C-alpha positions as a Markdown table, in Angstrom:
| # | Residue | x | y | z |
|---|---|---|---|---|
| 1 | Met | 0.0 | -0.1 | 0.0 |
| 2 | Arg | 2.8 | 2.4 | 0.8 |
| 3 | Ala | 4.3 | 1.6 | -2.6 |
| 4 | Glu | 1.0 | 2.4 | -4.3 |
| 5 | Leu | 0.6 | 5.7 | -2.4 |
| 6 | Ala | 4.2 | 6.7 | -3.4 |
| 7 | His | 3.6 | 5.7 | -7.0 |
| 8 | Gly | 0.3 | 7.7 | -7.1 |
| 9 | Tyr | 2.1 | 10.7 | -5.5 |
| 10 | Met | 4.9 | 10.6 | -8.1 |
| 11 | Leu | 2.3 | 10.3 | -10.9 |
| 12 | Ser | 0.4 | 13.3 | -9.6 |
| 13 | Lys | 3.6 | 15.3 | -9.2 |
| 14 | Gln | 4.7 | 14.5 | -12.7 |
| 15 | Asn | 1.4 | 15.4 | -14.1 |
| 16 | Lys | 1.5 | 18.7 | -12.2 |
| 17 | Leu | 4.9 | 19.6 | -13.4 |
| 18 | Gly | 4.4 | 18.2 | -16.9 |
| 19 | Gln | 2.0 | 20.9 | -18.2 |
| 20 | Met | 4.7 | 22.5 | -20.4 |
| 21 | Gln | 5.8 | 19.2 | -21.8 |
| 22 | Leu | 2.0 | 18.3 | -22.7 |
| 23 | Gln | 1.5 | 21.7 | -24.2 |
| 24 | Leu | 4.7 | 21.4 | -26.4 |
| 25 | Leu | 3.6 | 18.0 | -27.5 |
| 26 | Ala | 0.1 | 19.4 | -28.3 |
| 27 | Leu | 1.8 | 22.1 | -30.4 |
| 28 | Ile | 3.5 | 19.4 | -32.5 |
| 29 | Leu | 0.0 | 18.3 | -33.4 |
| 30 | Val | -1.6 | 21.7 | -33.6 |
| 31 | Ile | 1.1 | 23.7 | -35.6 |
| 32 | Pro | 0.6 | 21.5 | -38.8 |
| 33 | Val | -3.2 | 22.2 | -38.5 |
| 34 | Trp | -2.4 | 26.0 | -38.4 |
| 35 | Gly | -0.1 | 25.5 | -41.3 |
| 36 | Leu | -3.0 | 23.8 | -43.4 |
| 37 | Trp | -5.2 | 26.7 | -42.4 |
| 38 | Leu | -2.6 | 29.2 | -43.8 |
| 39 | Gln | -2.0 | 27.2 | -46.9 |
| 40 | Pro | -4.8 | 28.7 | -49.0 |
| 41 | Glu | -3.6 | 32.2 | -48.2 |
| 42 | Tyr | 0.2 | 31.8 | -48.6 |
| 43 | Ser | 0.3 | 28.8 | -50.9 |
| 44 | Gly | 4.0 | 27.6 | -50.9 |
| 45 | Asp | 5.5 | 30.5 | -49.0 |
| 46 | Leu | 4.7 | 29.2 | -45.5 |
| 47 | Phe | 8.3 | 29.1 | -44.0 |
| 48 | Gly | 8.2 | 32.7 | -42.6 |
| 49 | Pro | 4.6 | 32.5 | -41.1 |
| 50 | Leu | 5.2 | 29.0 | -39.6 |
| 51 | Leu | 8.5 | 30.1 | -38.1 |
| 52 | Ala | 6.8 | 33.0 | -36.4 |
| 53 | Ile | 4.0 | 30.7 | -35.1 |
| 54 | Ile | 6.4 | 28.1 | -33.8 |
| 55 | Ala | 8.6 | 30.7 | -32.1 |
| 56 | Ser | 5.7 | 32.6 | -30.5 |
| 57 | Ser | 3.7 | 29.5 | -29.4 |
| 58 | Ala | 6.6 | 27.4 | -28.1 |
| 59 | Gly | 8.3 | 30.4 | -26.6 |
| 60 | Gly | 5.1 | 31.5 | -24.8 |
| 61 | Val | 4.5 | 28.0 | -23.3 |
| 62 | Val | 8.0 | 27.8 | -22.0 |
| 63 | Val | 8.0 | 31.4 | -20.3 |
| 64 | Ile | 4.6 | 30.8 | -18.7 |
| 65 | Asp | 6.0 | 27.6 | -17.1 |
| 66 | Lys | 9.1 | 29.4 | -16.1 |
| 67 | Val | 7.2 | 32.2 | -14.3 |
| 68 | Ala | 4.9 | 29.5 | -12.7 |
| 69 | Lys | 7.9 | 27.9 | -11.1 |
| 70 | Ala | 9.5 | 31.2 | -10.2 |
| 71 | Thr | 6.4 | 32.5 | -8.4 |
| 72 | Gly | 5.7 | 29.0 | -6.8 |
| 73 | Ile | 2.2 | 29.0 | -8.3 |
| 74 | Arg | 2.5 | 25.9 | -10.4 |
| 75 | Ser | -1.1 | 26.1 | -11.5 |
| 76 | Leu | -0.1 | 29.0 | -13.8 |
| 77 | Ser | 1.4 | 26.6 | -16.2 |
| 78 | Ala | -2.1 | 25.4 | -17.2 |
| 79 | Leu | -2.7 | 28.8 | -18.7 |
| 80 | Gly | -0.3 | 27.7 | -21.6 |
| 81 | Trp | -3.4 | 26.1 | -22.9 |
| 82 | Leu | -5.3 | 29.5 | -23.0 |
| 83 | Tyr | -2.2 | 31.0 | -24.7 |
| 84 | Ile | -2.5 | 28.4 | -27.4 |
| 85 | Leu | -6.2 | 29.2 | -27.8 |
| 86 | Lys | -5.2 | 32.9 | -28.0 |
| 87 | Ile | -2.9 | 32.2 | -30.9 |
| 88 | Thr | -5.7 | 30.4 | -32.6 |
| 89 | Leu | -8.0 | 33.5 | -32.2 |
| 90 | Val | -5.2 | 35.8 | -33.4 |
| 91 | Leu | -4.8 | 33.7 | -36.5 |
| 92 | Phe | -8.5 | 33.7 | -37.1 |
| 93 | Phe | -8.7 | 37.5 | -36.8 |
| 94 | Val | -5.7 | 37.8 | -39.2 |
| 95 | Leu | -7.1 | 35.5 | -41.8 |
| 96 | Gln | -10.7 | 36.4 | -41.6 |
| 97 | Tyr | -10.5 | 40.2 | -41.2 |
| 98 | Trp | -7.1 | 41.8 | -41.2 |
| 99 | Ser | -5.4 | 40.0 | -44.1 |
| 100 | Pro | -8.3 | 40.7 | -46.6 |
| 101 | Phe | -8.5 | 44.3 | -45.4 |
| 102 | Val | -4.8 | 45.2 | -45.8 |
| 103 | Asn | -4.6 | 43.5 | -49.2 |
| 104 | Gln | -7.4 | 45.7 | -50.7 |
| 105 | Asn | -6.6 | 48.3 | -53.3 |
| 106 | Ile | -8.2 | 51.2 | -51.4 |
| 107 | Asn | -7.1 | 54.5 | -49.8 |
| 108 | Tyr | -5.0 | 53.6 | -46.7 |
| 109 | Gly | -6.5 | 55.9 | -44.1 |
| 110 | Phe | -6.6 | 53.5 | -41.2 |
| 111 | Asp | -3.3 | 53.9 | -39.3 |
| 112 | Pro | -2.5 | 50.2 | -38.8 |
| 113 | Gln | -3.3 | 49.5 | -42.4 |
| 114 | Arg | -0.9 | 52.2 | -43.5 |
| 115 | Tyr | 1.8 | 51.0 | -41.2 |
| 116 | Tyr | 1.5 | 47.6 | -42.8 |
| 117 | Val | 1.8 | 48.8 | -46.3 |
| 118 | Glu | 4.5 | 51.3 | -45.7 |
| 119 | Ser | 6.5 | 48.7 | -43.6 |
| 120 | Ile | 6.6 | 46.5 | -46.7 |
| 121 | Tyr | 7.7 | 49.6 | -48.8 |
| 122 | Leu | 10.4 | 50.4 | -46.2 |
| 123 | Leu | 11.6 | 46.8 | -46.3 |
| 124 | Asn | 11.7 | 46.7 | -50.1 |
| 125 | Asn | 13.5 | 50.1 | -50.1 |
| 126 | Gly | 16.4 | 48.9 | -48.1 |
| 127 | Phe | 15.2 | 50.6 | -44.9 |
| 128 | Glu | 15.6 | 54.0 | -46.5 |
| 129 | Thr | 13.1 | 56.5 | -45.0 |
| 130 | Val | 11.5 | 59.5 | -46.7 |
| 131 | Ala | 12.7 | 62.9 | -45.6 |
| 132 | Gly | 10.1 | 64.8 | -43.4 |
| 133 | Gln | 8.8 | 61.8 | -41.5 |
| 134 | Ser | 8.8 | 61.9 | -37.7 |
| 135 | Leu | 10.5 | 59.2 | -35.7 |
| 136 | Arg | 7.2 | 58.3 | -34.0 |
| 137 | Asn | 5.8 | 57.5 | -37.5 |
| 138 | Val | 9.0 | 56.0 | -39.0 |
| 139 | Gly | 9.6 | 54.1 | -35.8 |
| 140 | Ile | 6.6 | 51.9 | -36.1 |
| 141 | Arg | 7.4 | 51.2 | -39.7 |
| 142 | Tyr | 10.9 | 50.1 | -38.8 |
| 143 | Tyr | 9.5 | 48.0 | -35.9 |
| 144 | Tyr | 7.4 | 46.0 | -38.3 |
| 145 | Ala | 9.7 | 46.1 | -41.2 |
| 146 | Val | 12.4 | 44.3 | -39.2 |
| 147 | Gln | 9.9 | 41.6 | -38.2 |
| 148 | Met | 9.0 | 41.2 | -41.9 |
| 149 | Phe | 12.7 | 40.9 | -42.8 |
| 150 | Val | 12.7 | 37.9 | -40.5 |
| 151 | Phe | 9.4 | 36.3 | -41.1 |
| 152 | Gly | 8.5 | 37.6 | -44.6 |
| 153 | Ala | 6.2 | 40.3 | -45.7 |
| 154 | Asn | 3.0 | 39.1 | -44.3 |
| 155 | Pro | 0.7 | 40.0 | -41.3 |
| 156 | Ile | 1.4 | 36.7 | -39.5 |
| 157 | Gly | 4.8 | 37.6 | -38.3 |
| 158 | Pro | 3.9 | 40.9 | -36.7 |
| 159 | Ala | 0.7 | 39.2 | -35.1 |
| 160 | Met | 2.8 | 36.6 | -33.5 |
| 161 | Val | 5.5 | 39.0 | -32.2 |
| 162 | Asn | 2.6 | 41.2 | -30.8 |
| 163 | Thr | 1.1 | 38.2 | -29.1 |
| 164 | Phe | 4.4 | 37.1 | -27.5 |
| 165 | Val | 5.3 | 40.6 | -26.3 |
| 166 | Ser | 1.8 | 41.1 | -24.8 |
| 167 | Leu | 2.2 | 37.7 | -23.0 |
| 168 | Met | 5.6 | 38.8 | -21.5 |
| 169 | Ala | 4.0 | 42.1 | -20.3 |
| 170 | Ala | 1.1 | 40.1 | -18.8 |
| 171 | Leu | 3.5 | 37.9 | -17.0 |
| 172 | Leu | 5.3 | 40.8 | -15.5 |
| 173 | Val | 2.1 | 42.3 | -14.2 |
| 174 | Thr | 1.2 | 38.9 | -12.7 |
| 175 | Thr | 4.6 | 38.6 | -11.0 |
| 176 | Val | 4.4 | 42.0 | -9.5 |
| 177 | Phe | 0.8 | 41.5 | -8.5 |
| 178 | Ile | 1.8 | 38.3 | -6.6 |
| 179 | His | 4.5 | 40.2 | -4.8 |
| 180 | Ile | 2.5 | 43.1 | -3.7 |
| 181 | Thr | -0.5 | 41.2 | -2.5 |
| 182 | Ser | 1.3 | 38.1 | -1.1 |
| 183 | Gln | -1.7 | 36.0 | -2.1 |
| 184 | Lys | -2.6 | 33.3 | -4.7 |
| 185 | Arg | -6.2 | 34.4 | -5.0 |
| 186 | His | -7.3 | 35.8 | -8.4 |
| 187 | Ile | -3.9 | 35.0 | -10.0 |
| 188 | Leu | -5.2 | 32.6 | -12.6 |
| 189 | Leu | -8.1 | 35.0 | -13.4 |
| 190 | Leu | -5.7 | 37.9 | -13.7 |
| 191 | Leu | -3.4 | 36.3 | -16.3 |
| 192 | Gly | -6.3 | 34.7 | -18.0 |
| 193 | Leu | -8.1 | 38.0 | -18.5 |
| 194 | Leu | -4.9 | 39.7 | -19.7 |
| 195 | Leu | -4.4 | 37.0 | -22.3 |
| 196 | Ile | -8.0 | 36.8 | -23.6 |
| 197 | Ile | -9.7 | 40.3 | -23.3 |
| 198 | Pro | -11.3 | 40.5 | -26.8 |
| 199 | Glu | -9.9 | 43.9 | -27.9 |
| 200 | Thr | -6.4 | 43.2 | -26.7 |
| 201 | Val | -6.6 | 39.9 | -28.9 |
| 202 | Trp | -7.7 | 42.1 | -31.8 |
| 203 | Phe | -5.0 | 44.6 | -31.4 |
| 204 | Asp | -2.3 | 42.0 | -31.1 |
| 205 | Ser | -3.5 | 40.7 | -34.5 |
| 206 | Ile | -2.9 | 44.0 | -36.4 |
| 207 | Thr | 0.1 | 46.2 | -37.2 |
| 208 | Gly | -0.8 | 48.9 | -34.9 |
| 209 | Arg | 1.1 | 50.8 | -32.1 |
| 210 | Glu | -1.1 | 49.7 | -29.3 |
| 211 | Ala | 0.5 | 46.3 | -28.5 |
| 212 | Ile | 4.1 | 47.5 | -28.3 |
| 213 | Val | 3.2 | 50.8 | -26.5 |
| 214 | Thr | 1.2 | 48.9 | -23.8 |
| 215 | Ala | 3.9 | 46.3 | -23.3 |
| 216 | Ser | 6.7 | 49.0 | -23.2 |
| 217 | Leu | 4.7 | 51.0 | -20.5 |
| 218 | Val | 4.4 | 47.8 | -18.4 |
| 219 | Phe | 8.1 | 47.0 | -18.7 |
| 220 | Ile | 9.3 | 50.5 | -17.9 |
| 221 | Ile | 6.9 | 51.3 | -15.1 |
| 222 | Leu | 6.8 | 47.9 | -13.3 |
| 223 | Gly | 10.4 | 47.0 | -14.0 |
| 224 | Met | 11.9 | 50.2 | -12.7 |
| 225 | Ser | 9.4 | 50.5 | -9.8 |
| 226 | Ser | 10.3 | 47.0 | -8.7 |
| 227 | Leu | 13.9 | 47.8 | -8.8 |
| 228 | Leu | 13.5 | 51.1 | -6.8 |
| 229 | Leu | 11.3 | 49.4 | -4.2 |
| 230 | Gly | 13.7 | 46.5 | -3.7 |
| 231 | Phe | 11.3 | 43.9 | -4.9 |
| 232 | Met | 14.1 | 42.4 | -7.2 |
| 233 | Lys | 16.0 | 41.5 | -4.1 |
| 234 | Arg | 12.9 | 39.6 | -2.7 |
| 235 | Gly | 11.4 | 37.3 | -5.2 |
| 236 | Ile | 11.2 | 39.0 | -8.6 |
| 237 | Ser | 13.9 | 38.0 | -11.1 |
| 238 | Arg | 16.3 | 40.7 | -12.2 |
| 239 | Trp | 16.0 | 39.2 | -15.7 |
| 240 | Trp | 13.0 | 41.6 | -16.1 |
| 241 | Leu | 15.3 | 44.5 | -16.2 |
| 242 | Ser | 16.8 | 43.2 | -19.4 |
| 243 | Val | 13.7 | 44.2 | -21.4 |
| 244 | Val | 13.5 | 47.7 | -20.0 |
| 245 | Pro | 16.1 | 49.2 | -22.3 |
| 246 | Phe | 14.3 | 47.7 | -25.3 |
| 247 | Ala | 11.0 | 49.0 | -23.9 |
| 248 | Ile | 12.5 | 52.5 | -23.7 |
| 249 | Val | 13.8 | 52.4 | -27.3 |
| 250 | Ala | 10.6 | 51.0 | -28.6 |
| 251 | Leu | 8.5 | 53.7 | -26.8 |
| 252 | Leu | 10.8 | 56.5 | -28.1 |
| 253 | Leu | 10.4 | 55.0 | -31.7 |
| 254 | Val | 6.7 | 54.4 | -31.6 |
| 255 | Arg | 5.0 | 56.9 | -29.2 |
| 256 | Pro | 7.6 | 59.0 | -27.5 |
| 257 | Val | 5.2 | 61.3 | -25.6 |
| 258 | Met | 4.0 | 58.3 | -23.5 |
| 259 | Leu | 7.5 | 58.1 | -22.0 |
| 260 | Leu | 6.4 | 61.2 | -19.9 |
| 261 | Ala | 3.5 | 59.2 | -18.5 |
| 262 | Ala | 5.9 | 56.5 | -17.6 |
| 263 | Ile | 8.3 | 59.0 | -15.9 |
| 264 | Ala | 5.3 | 60.5 | -13.9 |
| 265 | Ser | 4.1 | 57.1 | -12.8 |
| 266 | Ile | 7.6 | 56.1 | -11.6 |
| 267 | Ala | 8.1 | 59.4 | -9.7 |
| 268 | Leu | 4.7 | 59.1 | -7.9 |
| 269 | Ile | 5.3 | 55.5 | -7.0 |
| 270 | Ser | 8.7 | 56.4 | -5.5 |
| 271 | Ile | 7.1 | 59.1 | -3.3 |
| 272 | Leu | 3.8 | 57.4 | -2.3 |
| 273 | Val | 4.9 | 53.9 | -1.8 |
| 274 | Ala | 7.1 | 53.2 | 1.2 |
| 275 | Phe | 8.8 | 56.6 | 0.9 |
| 276 | Ser | 12.6 | 56.9 | 2.1 |
| 277 | Met | 15.1 | 59.5 | 1.2 |
| 278 | Arg | 17.5 | 56.9 | -0.2 |
| 279 | Arg | 14.8 | 55.5 | -2.5 |
| 280 | Phe | 13.8 | 59.1 | -3.4 |
| 281 | Met | 17.3 | 59.9 | -4.4 |
| 282 | Arg | 17.6 | 56.7 | -6.6 |
| 283 | Ala | 14.2 | 57.6 | -8.2 |
| 284 | Ser | 15.3 | 61.1 | -8.8 |
| 285 | Leu | 18.4 | 59.9 | -10.8 |
| 286 | Leu | 16.3 | 57.5 | -12.8 |
| 287 | Val | 13.7 | 60.1 | -13.6 |
| 288 | Ala | 16.4 | 62.5 | -14.6 |
| 289 | Ile | 17.9 | 60.0 | -17.0 |
| 290 | Leu | 14.5 | 59.0 | -18.5 |
| 291 | Gly | 13.7 | 62.7 | -18.7 |
| 292 | Gly | 16.9 | 63.4 | -20.6 |
| 293 | Phe | 15.7 | 60.8 | -23.2 |
| 294 | Ala | 12.3 | 62.4 | -23.4 |
| 295 | Val | 13.8 | 65.9 | -23.8 |
| 296 | Gly | 16.1 | 64.6 | -26.5 |
| 297 | Val | 13.2 | 63.1 | -28.6 |
| 298 | Pro | 12.7 | 66.1 | -30.9 |
| 299 | Thr | 16.5 | 66.2 | -31.7 |
| 300 | Leu | 16.6 | 62.5 | -32.2 |
| 301 | Thr | 13.5 | 62.7 | -34.6 |
| 302 | Glu | 15.2 | 65.3 | -36.7 |
| 303 | Ala | 18.4 | 63.4 | -37.0 |
| 304 | Val | 16.8 | 60.1 | -37.9 |
| 305 | Gly | 13.7 | 61.1 | -39.7 |
| 306 | Ser | 14.3 | 64.7 | -40.7 |
| 307 | Ser | 11.2 | 65.5 | -38.7 |
| 308 | Thr | 9.7 | 68.5 | -37.2 |
| 309 | Phe | 8.1 | 66.7 | -34.3 |
| 310 | Thr | 8.2 | 68.9 | -31.1 |
| 311 | Tyr | 6.3 | 68.9 | -27.8 |
| 312 | Asp | 4.8 | 72.3 | -28.4 |
| 313 | Ser | 3.3 | 71.1 | -31.7 |
| 314 | Tyr | 1.9 | 68.1 | -29.9 |
| 315 | Leu | 0.4 | 70.2 | -27.1 |
| 316 | Gly | -1.0 | 72.6 | -29.8 |
| 317 | Ser | -2.9 | 69.7 | -31.2 |
| 318 | Ile | -4.8 | 69.2 | -28.0 |
| 319 | Thr | -6.7 | 72.4 | -28.4 |
| 320 | Ser | -7.0 | 72.3 | -32.2 |
| 321 | Gly | -9.3 | 69.2 | -32.3 |
| 322 | Ala | -12.5 | 71.0 | -32.9 |
| 323 | Thr | -11.4 | 71.7 | -36.5 |
| 324 | Ser | -9.7 | 68.5 | -37.2 |
| 325 | Thr | -12.7 | 66.3 | -35.8 |
| 326 | Ser | -15.5 | 68.3 | -37.2 |
| 327 | Gln | -16.2 | 65.9 | -39.9 |
| 328 | Leu | -15.9 | 62.8 | -37.7 |
| 329 | Trp | -19.3 | 63.2 | -35.8 |
| 330 | Thr | -22.8 | 64.3 | -36.4 |
| 331 | Ala | -24.0 | 67.6 | -34.9 |
| 332 | Ser | -25.6 | 65.8 | -32.0 |
| 333 | Ser | -22.5 | 63.7 | -31.1 |
| 334 | Ile | -21.7 | 63.4 | -27.4 |
| 335 | Gly | -17.9 | 63.0 | -28.3 |
| 336 | Lys | -18.0 | 66.4 | -30.1 |
| 337 | Leu | -19.2 | 68.2 | -27.0 |
| 338 | Phe | -16.0 | 67.3 | -25.1 |
| 339 | Val | -13.5 | 68.3 | -27.8 |
| 340 | Pro | -11.5 | 71.1 | -26.1 |
| 341 | Thr | -10.9 | 74.4 | -27.8 |
| 342 | Asn | -8.5 | 75.9 | -25.2 |
| 343 | Ile | -6.3 | 74.8 | -22.5 |
| 344 | Phe | -8.8 | 75.4 | -19.8 |
| 345 | Glu | -11.3 | 73.1 | -21.4 |
| 346 | Ser | -8.7 | 70.5 | -22.0 |
| 347 | Leu | -8.1 | 70.3 | -18.2 |
| 348 | Leu | -11.8 | 70.7 | -17.3 |
| 349 | Tyr | -12.9 | 67.8 | -19.5 |
| 350 | Ile | -10.2 | 65.4 | -18.2 |
| 351 | Pro | -12.5 | 63.4 | -15.7 |
| 352 | Ile | -15.4 | 62.9 | -18.2 |
| 353 | Arg | -13.0 | 62.0 | -21.0 |
| 354 | Met | -11.2 | 59.4 | -18.8 |
| 355 | Ile | -14.5 | 57.6 | -18.2 |
| 356 | Ala | -15.5 | 58.1 | -21.9 |
| 357 | His | -12.3 | 56.4 | -23.1 |
| 358 | Leu | -13.0 | 53.4 | -20.9 |
| 359 | Leu | -16.6 | 53.1 | -21.8 |
| 360 | Ala | -16.4 | 53.9 | -25.6 |
| 361 | Pro | -18.3 | 53.0 | -27.8 |
| 362 | Leu | -21.0 | 52.4 | -25.2 |
| 363 | Pro | -23.9 | 53.2 | -25.1 |
| 364 | Asn | -23.7 | 52.8 | -28.9 |
| 365 | Ile | -23.9 | 49.0 | -29.4 |
| 366 | Asp | -24.9 | 49.0 | -33.0 |
| 367 | Ile | -22.6 | 46.9 | -35.1 |
| 368 | Phe | -22.2 | 48.0 | -38.7 |
| 369 | Trp | -21.9 | 44.5 | -40.2 |
| 370 | Glu | -21.3 | 45.8 | -43.7 |
| 371 | Thr | -18.0 | 47.5 | -42.9 |
| 372 | Pro | -14.8 | 45.5 | -43.4 |
| 373 | Leu | -13.7 | 45.9 | -39.9 |
| 374 | Tyr | -16.9 | 45.5 | -38.0 |
| 375 | Ile | -15.0 | 43.1 | -35.7 |
| 376 | Gln | -13.1 | 46.1 | -34.1 |
| 377 | His | -16.3 | 47.7 | -33.0 |
| 378 | Leu | -17.7 | 44.3 | -31.8 |
| 379 | Val | -14.7 | 43.5 | -29.6 |
| 380 | Ala | -14.7 | 47.1 | -28.3 |
| 381 | Val | -18.4 | 46.8 | -27.2 |
| 382 | Val | -17.7 | 43.5 | -25.4 |
| 383 | Ser | -14.6 | 44.7 | -23.7 |
| 384 | Ala | -16.1 | 47.9 | -22.6 |
| 385 | Ser | -19.0 | 46.0 | -21.0 |
| 386 | Leu | -16.4 | 44.1 | -19.0 |
| 387 | Tyr | -14.8 | 47.4 | -17.9 |
| 388 | Val | -18.0 | 48.6 | -16.6 |
| 389 | Gly | -18.2 | 45.7 | -14.2 |
| 390 | Leu | -14.5 | 46.2 | -13.2 |
| 391 | Met | -14.6 | 49.9 | -12.3 |
| 392 | Pro | -16.4 | 49.6 | -8.8 |
| 393 | Lys | -13.7 | 47.2 | -7.7 |
| 394 | Val | -11.0 | 49.6 | -9.0 |
| 395 | Phe | -12.4 | 52.3 | -6.8 |
| 396 | Ser | -12.6 | 50.1 | -3.8 |
| 397 | Ser | -9.0 | 49.0 | -4.2 |
| 398 | Ala | -8.0 | 52.6 | -4.5 |
| 399 | Tyr | -9.8 | 53.5 | -1.3 |
| 400 | Tyr | -8.0 | 50.6 | 0.4 |
| 401 | Ala | -4.6 | 51.7 | -0.8 |
| 402 | Leu | -5.0 | 55.3 | 0.2 |
| 403 | Arg | -6.7 | 54.5 | 3.5 |
| 404 | Tyr | -4.3 | 52.0 | 5.0 |
| 405 | Val | -0.5 | 52.5 | 4.9 |
| 406 | Glu | 0.2 | 48.9 | 4.9 |
| 407 | Tyr | -1.5 | 48.5 | 1.6 |
| 408 | Arg | 0.2 | 51.5 | -0.2 |
| 409 | Gly | 2.0 | 48.9 | -2.3 |
| 410 | Leu | -1.2 | 48.4 | -4.3 |
| 411 | Leu | -0.6 | 51.9 | -5.7 |
| 412 | Ile | 2.1 | 50.3 | -8.0 |
| 413 | Met | -0.9 | 49.2 | -10.2 |
| 414 | Leu | -3.3 | 52.0 | -9.5 |
| 415 | Leu | -1.1 | 55.0 | -10.0 |
| 416 | Pro | -0.1 | 54.0 | -13.6 |
| 417 | Leu | -3.7 | 53.3 | -14.4 |
| 418 | Phe | -4.8 | 56.9 | -13.5 |
| 419 | Val | -1.7 | 58.7 | -14.7 |
| 420 | Ile | -1.9 | 57.0 | -18.2 |
| 421 | Leu | -5.6 | 57.6 | -18.3 |
| 422 | Val | -5.1 | 61.3 | -17.6 |
| 423 | Ala | -2.4 | 61.4 | -20.3 |
| 424 | Val | -4.9 | 59.8 | -22.9 |
| 425 | Ala | -7.7 | 62.0 | -21.9 |
| 426 | Trp | -5.8 | 65.3 | -22.0 |
| 427 | Gly | -3.3 | 64.4 | -24.8 |
| 428 | Gln | -5.4 | 64.2 | -27.9 |
| 429 | Pro | -8.8 | 65.5 | -29.1 |
| 430 | Phe | -10.3 | 62.2 | -30.0 |
| 431 | Ile | -12.3 | 59.9 | -27.7 |
| 432 | His | -11.3 | 56.6 | -29.3 |
| 433 | Glu | -11.3 | 53.2 | -27.7 |
| 434 | Arg | -8.0 | 52.1 | -29.1 |
| 435 | Tyr | -6.2 | 54.6 | -26.8 |
| 436 | Arg | -7.4 | 52.8 | -23.7 |
| 437 | Ile | -5.5 | 49.7 | -24.6 |
| 438 | Met | -2.5 | 51.2 | -22.9 |
| 439 | Val | -4.2 | 51.0 | -19.6 |
| 440 | Ile | -5.8 | 47.6 | -19.7 |
| 441 | Pro | -3.0 | 45.6 | -17.9 |
| 442 | Phe | -3.2 | 48.2 | -15.0 |
| 443 | Leu | -7.0 | 48.3 | -15.1 |
| 444 | Val | -7.5 | 44.5 | -14.8 |
| 445 | Ser | -4.9 | 44.2 | -12.1 |
| 446 | Ser | -6.2 | 47.1 | -10.1 |
| 447 | Ala | -9.7 | 45.5 | -10.2 |
| 448 | Leu | -8.4 | 42.2 | -8.7 |
| 449 | Leu | -6.4 | 44.0 | -5.9 |
| 450 | Pro | -7.6 | 43.4 | -2.3 |
| 451 | Gly | -10.2 | 46.0 | -1.3 |
| 452 | Pro | -12.8 | 46.7 | 1.4 |
| 453 | Lys | -15.6 | 44.3 | 1.9 |
| 454 | Gly | -19.2 | 44.9 | 2.9 |
| 455 | Ser | -21.2 | 48.1 | 2.9 |
| 456 | Leu | -18.4 | 50.3 | 1.4 |
| 457 | Thr | -18.1 | 48.2 | -1.7 |
| 458 | Thr | -21.9 | 48.1 | -2.1 |
| 459 | Val | -22.0 | 51.9 | -1.8 |
| 460 | Ile | -19.3 | 52.4 | -4.4 |
| 461 | Gly | -21.1 | 50.0 | -6.8 |
| 462 | Phe | -24.4 | 51.8 | -6.2 |
| 463 | Leu | -22.8 | 55.2 | -6.9 |
| 464 | Trp | -21.0 | 54.0 | -10.1 |
| 465 | Tyr | -24.1 | 52.3 | -11.6 |
| 466 | Gly | -26.2 | 55.2 | -10.5 |
| 467 | Phe | -23.8 | 57.5 | -12.3 |
| 468 | Leu | -24.0 | 55.4 | -15.5 |
| 469 | Leu | -27.8 | 55.2 | -15.3 |
| 470 | Met | -28.0 | 59.0 | -15.0 |
| 471 | Gly | -25.6 | 59.4 | -17.9 |
| 472 | Ser | -27.6 | 56.9 | -20.0 |
| 473 | Ile | -30.8 | 58.9 | -19.4 |
| 474 | Leu | -29.1 | 62.2 | -20.3 |
| 475 | Tyr | -27.7 | 60.6 | -23.5 |
| 476 | Val | -31.0 | 59.4 | -24.6 |
| 477 | Gly | -32.6 | 62.8 | -23.9 |
| 478 | Tyr | -29.8 | 64.7 | -25.7 |
| 479 | Lys | -30.2 | 62.5 | -28.7 |
| 480 | Leu | -34.0 | 62.7 | -28.8 |
| 481 | Phe | -34.2 | 66.4 | -28.3 |
């Protein structure tokens, strides 16, 4: 009997530790199926797409298992199956919606579509840029052109790279979450949501800026904050620091102005979370270095792309939106009401525009099925509905972190959420759901943080849904009258 018990224990242990091996074995069977799926689209030129799929899927399964072992939560390894499902969804989005769209002979007005076409042009032109382009526009083309150089001029390679990079960011969020909460509760739900939220899957599938900017913000903010707060001496691998320089370069290339939001988040975390003079001095040095990079962006853009990008021109666009967006909405559009025309309005509208960015396109749930990319509106509606349910928990966690000193560590997730939302709400005239992608990792993790239980949470939920109900009534009344 003792031998049978020992044998059963060893089998159980092997099965528990063998998730990665099982998933890699499954990929041996699944990858050829994916290849047959791609065959009609790429005929004989399958090497590049299949190489990207193999690298992304196998690499993802391995790193999920590594993080599961490093954090001591072995059940995380099971989410490798969810990651394989996500790759299947990404391939579906690419083949069903994205690939037909970018291959049309139409006017390329949609930014990710234009990035795809011009990345191929940049690749075929020997990576020679056109004079007058800003680094923030040339940078995203370089980013995807390099991937196409490795995996071929097709949309599969960029989609697989985006998917893997987003996974790495989700794993860092999960690792820091475990450290600051010291609990295993919600961990599987956190990583699962970060992997499979519909609009993040969609934006991983296309050649946009959202995936790389979101991941870069996570790497810079959480990587640097963990270093400053000493977490990397107590359970968080220093290997995460190796991705920070690449994240800084990527952010400078793709959306340099968001480096300011990263700097502000790190500065606030260093002051409000376990403040000490020694830590403050380290943070000041780090912020000064990152600030030097940010200040040097205009000079860098001019040297590399012969560009005229400057911060004053960017800030000027904040209050010039009324003219540039006049043709985007109808006369009765709610979004048009909150386009600022001066600096005072741009500040006054920040709270309502923060909420609008999270809830867009709600309450409009009409799906224009005839449009080529109706899927983007569909995933935005589904995702925004999820965010509506998460917000009361976010407010509860924020109260918990501010009310009790021992829970100030929770601000590591909460502060970047609100700082980036403020930057998005103030930094451009549009209310567009794709801009909120940058805050989703912090939003989901903030919603799952510990918070007060009982009457306070009920009151917060009541106030939140009451606010939404009142807003819906005003929306209907405005539209009717």
